């Protein structure tokens, strides 16, 4: 079909492959994040009406304006990623989950006590987590809000453990008060599931502190997000959301590149939305920042596996994590770090 250059085009890197041979990059391959261990051969060109997969060496046959746009996108996809404290030469990076809540959907109440929290941090780090994500408020579907003071009470004592541990700690919170208080304990990344929409003061905090952060997509609030969410095109709507958000943050003076993108699987998404996002997750590489994905034990696994659902959902977590790794996703947020790491090591060994 003839290309309509008035439409907005999106570039998605695809046909990735892992390789242990760090030879010269051939003409028809490009590296992801400047990392010769993972390359891609093709792109998918999308608009809101069409999609078409083309090999990298076919780009030169496209109209000149479109070629220029794609070249700019490819530069973003293949450039080396820099993020304070993280290296992307051996992805995916594990972000281990530490829920200090009585009511999180899969492990609420397990790590409230100081001793069990410390044991869990050690477990996660020993299993290969480079990042530990600490949260004191449940954001599972239907969760009710809690005051900042309650949230702080749940996490404050455990934050003292941070400086003794060999990992980067991120804080999963929506409240500027909690963010501000946590920095002196050594929190290095802010991970706000509301995309800094819940508390209007958070944006100013990010600007002032220059702390690295995750931009997370959520439709609605945890209480309402699963009440029949709707999108025109879930993949491109969320891409546009990220693009607009980054532009806005730049415009108010946040200039650093310590930014991670998380499309928020299960946060205001039905099963079809979740599957579409995971299936084409590599579109977000085009924005030029590392991708974080939280798939661990999520409801979509139950919806797909029906009678094969299980409490820990390790099978579904592992398979969706491996799938994401094959799309070049850089960071995986998981409960069962050991099992996911085990599966990645085996997969890579068999594949290389």
Coordinates of N, CA, C and O in Angstrom, one line a residue, residues 7-13 43-48 50-52 66 69-70 73 233 235-241 243 283 286:
X7 N 0.8 10.6 8.0 CA 0.5 9.8 9.2 C 1.8 9.7 10.1 O 2.9 9.9 9.6
X8 N 1.5 9.4 11.4 CA 2.7 9.3 12.3 C 3.2 7.8 12.2 O 2.4 6.9 12.3
X9 N 4.5 7.7 11.9 CA 5.1 6.4 11.8 C 5.9 6.1 13.1 O 6.4 6.9 13.7
X10 N 5.8 4.8 13.4 CA 6.5 4.3 14.6 C 7.5 3.2 14.1 O 7.1 2.3 13.3
X11 N 8.7 3.1 14.7 CA 9.7 2.1 14.3 C 9.8 1.1 15.5 O 10.0 1.6 16.6
X12 N 9.7 -0.2 15.2 CA 9.9 -1.2 16.2 C 11.0 -2.1 15.8 O 10.9 -2.8 14.7
X13 N 12.1 -2.2 16.5 CA 13.1 -3.2 16.2 C 12.6 -4.6 16.5 O 11.9 -4.8 17.4
X43 N 13.0 -4.2 11.1 CA 12.2 -3.3 11.9 C 10.7 -3.5 11.4 O 10.5 -4.0 10.3
X44 N 9.8 -3.2 12.3 CA 8.4 -3.2 11.9 C 8.0 -1.7 11.9 O 8.3 -0.9 12.8
X45 N 7.4 -1.3 10.7 CA 7.0 0.1 10.6 C 5.5 0.1 10.8 O 4.7 -0.6 10.2
X46 N 5.1 0.9 11.8 CA 3.7 0.9 12.2 C 3.1 2.3 12.1 O 3.7 3.3 12.3
X47 N 1.8 2.3 11.7 CA 1.0 3.5 11.9 C -0.3 3.0 12.6 O -0.4 1.8 12.9
X48 N -1.2 3.9 12.7 CA -2.5 3.5 13.4 C -3.4 2.7 12.4 O -4.4 2.1 12.8
X50 N -1.6 0.6 9.7 CA -0.9 -0.5 9.0 C 0.3 -0.9 9.8 O 0.8 -0.2 10.7
X51 N 0.8 -2.1 9.4 CA 2.1 -2.5 10.0 C 2.8 -3.3 8.9 O 2.2 -4.1 8.2
X52 N 4.1 -3.2 8.9 CA 4.9 -3.9 7.8 C 6.3 -4.1 8.3 O 7.0 -3.2 8.8
X66 N 10.9 9.4 5.2 CA 10.7 8.3 6.1 C 12.0 7.7 6.5 O 12.2 7.3 7.6
X69 N 13.6 9.6 9.2 CA 12.9 9.4 10.5 C 13.4 8.0 11.1 O 13.7 8.0 12.3
X70 N 13.4 7.0 10.3 CA 13.9 5.7 10.7 C 15.3 5.7 11.2 O 15.7 5.1 12.2
X73 N 15.5 7.0 14.6 CA 15.0 6.0 15.5 C 16.0 4.9 15.7 O 16.2 4.5 16.9
X233 N -5.5 2.3 20.5 CA -4.5 1.3 20.1 C -3.5 1.3 21.3 O -2.7 2.2 21.5
X235 N -0.7 -0.2 22.2 CA 0.7 0.0 22.0 C 1.1 1.4 21.7 O 2.0 2.0 22.3
X236 N 0.4 2.0 20.7 CA 0.8 3.3 20.2 C 0.3 4.4 21.2 O 1.0 5.4 21.3
X237 N -0.8 4.2 21.9 CA -1.3 5.1 22.9 C -0.2 5.3 24.0 O 0.1 6.4 24.5
X238 N 0.3 4.1 24.4 CA 1.3 4.2 25.5 C 2.6 4.7 25.0 O 3.3 5.5 25.7
X239 N 3.0 4.4 23.8 CA 4.2 5.0 23.2 C 4.0 6.6 23.2 O 4.9 7.3 23.6
X240 N 2.9 7.1 22.7 CA 2.6 8.5 22.7 C 2.6 9.1 24.1 O 3.1 10.2 24.3
X241 N 2.1 8.4 25.1 CA 2.1 8.8 26.5 C 3.6 9.0 27.0 O 3.9 10.1 27.6
X243 N 6.3 9.4 25.1 CA 6.9 10.5 24.3 C 6.5 11.9 24.9 O 7.3 12.7 25.1
X283 N 9.0 -2.0 20.8 CA 8.7 -0.6 20.2 C 9.3 0.5 21.1 O 9.7 1.5 20.7
X286 N 12.7 2.5 20.9 CA 12.9 3.6 20.0 C 12.9 4.9 20.8 O 13.4 5.9 20.3

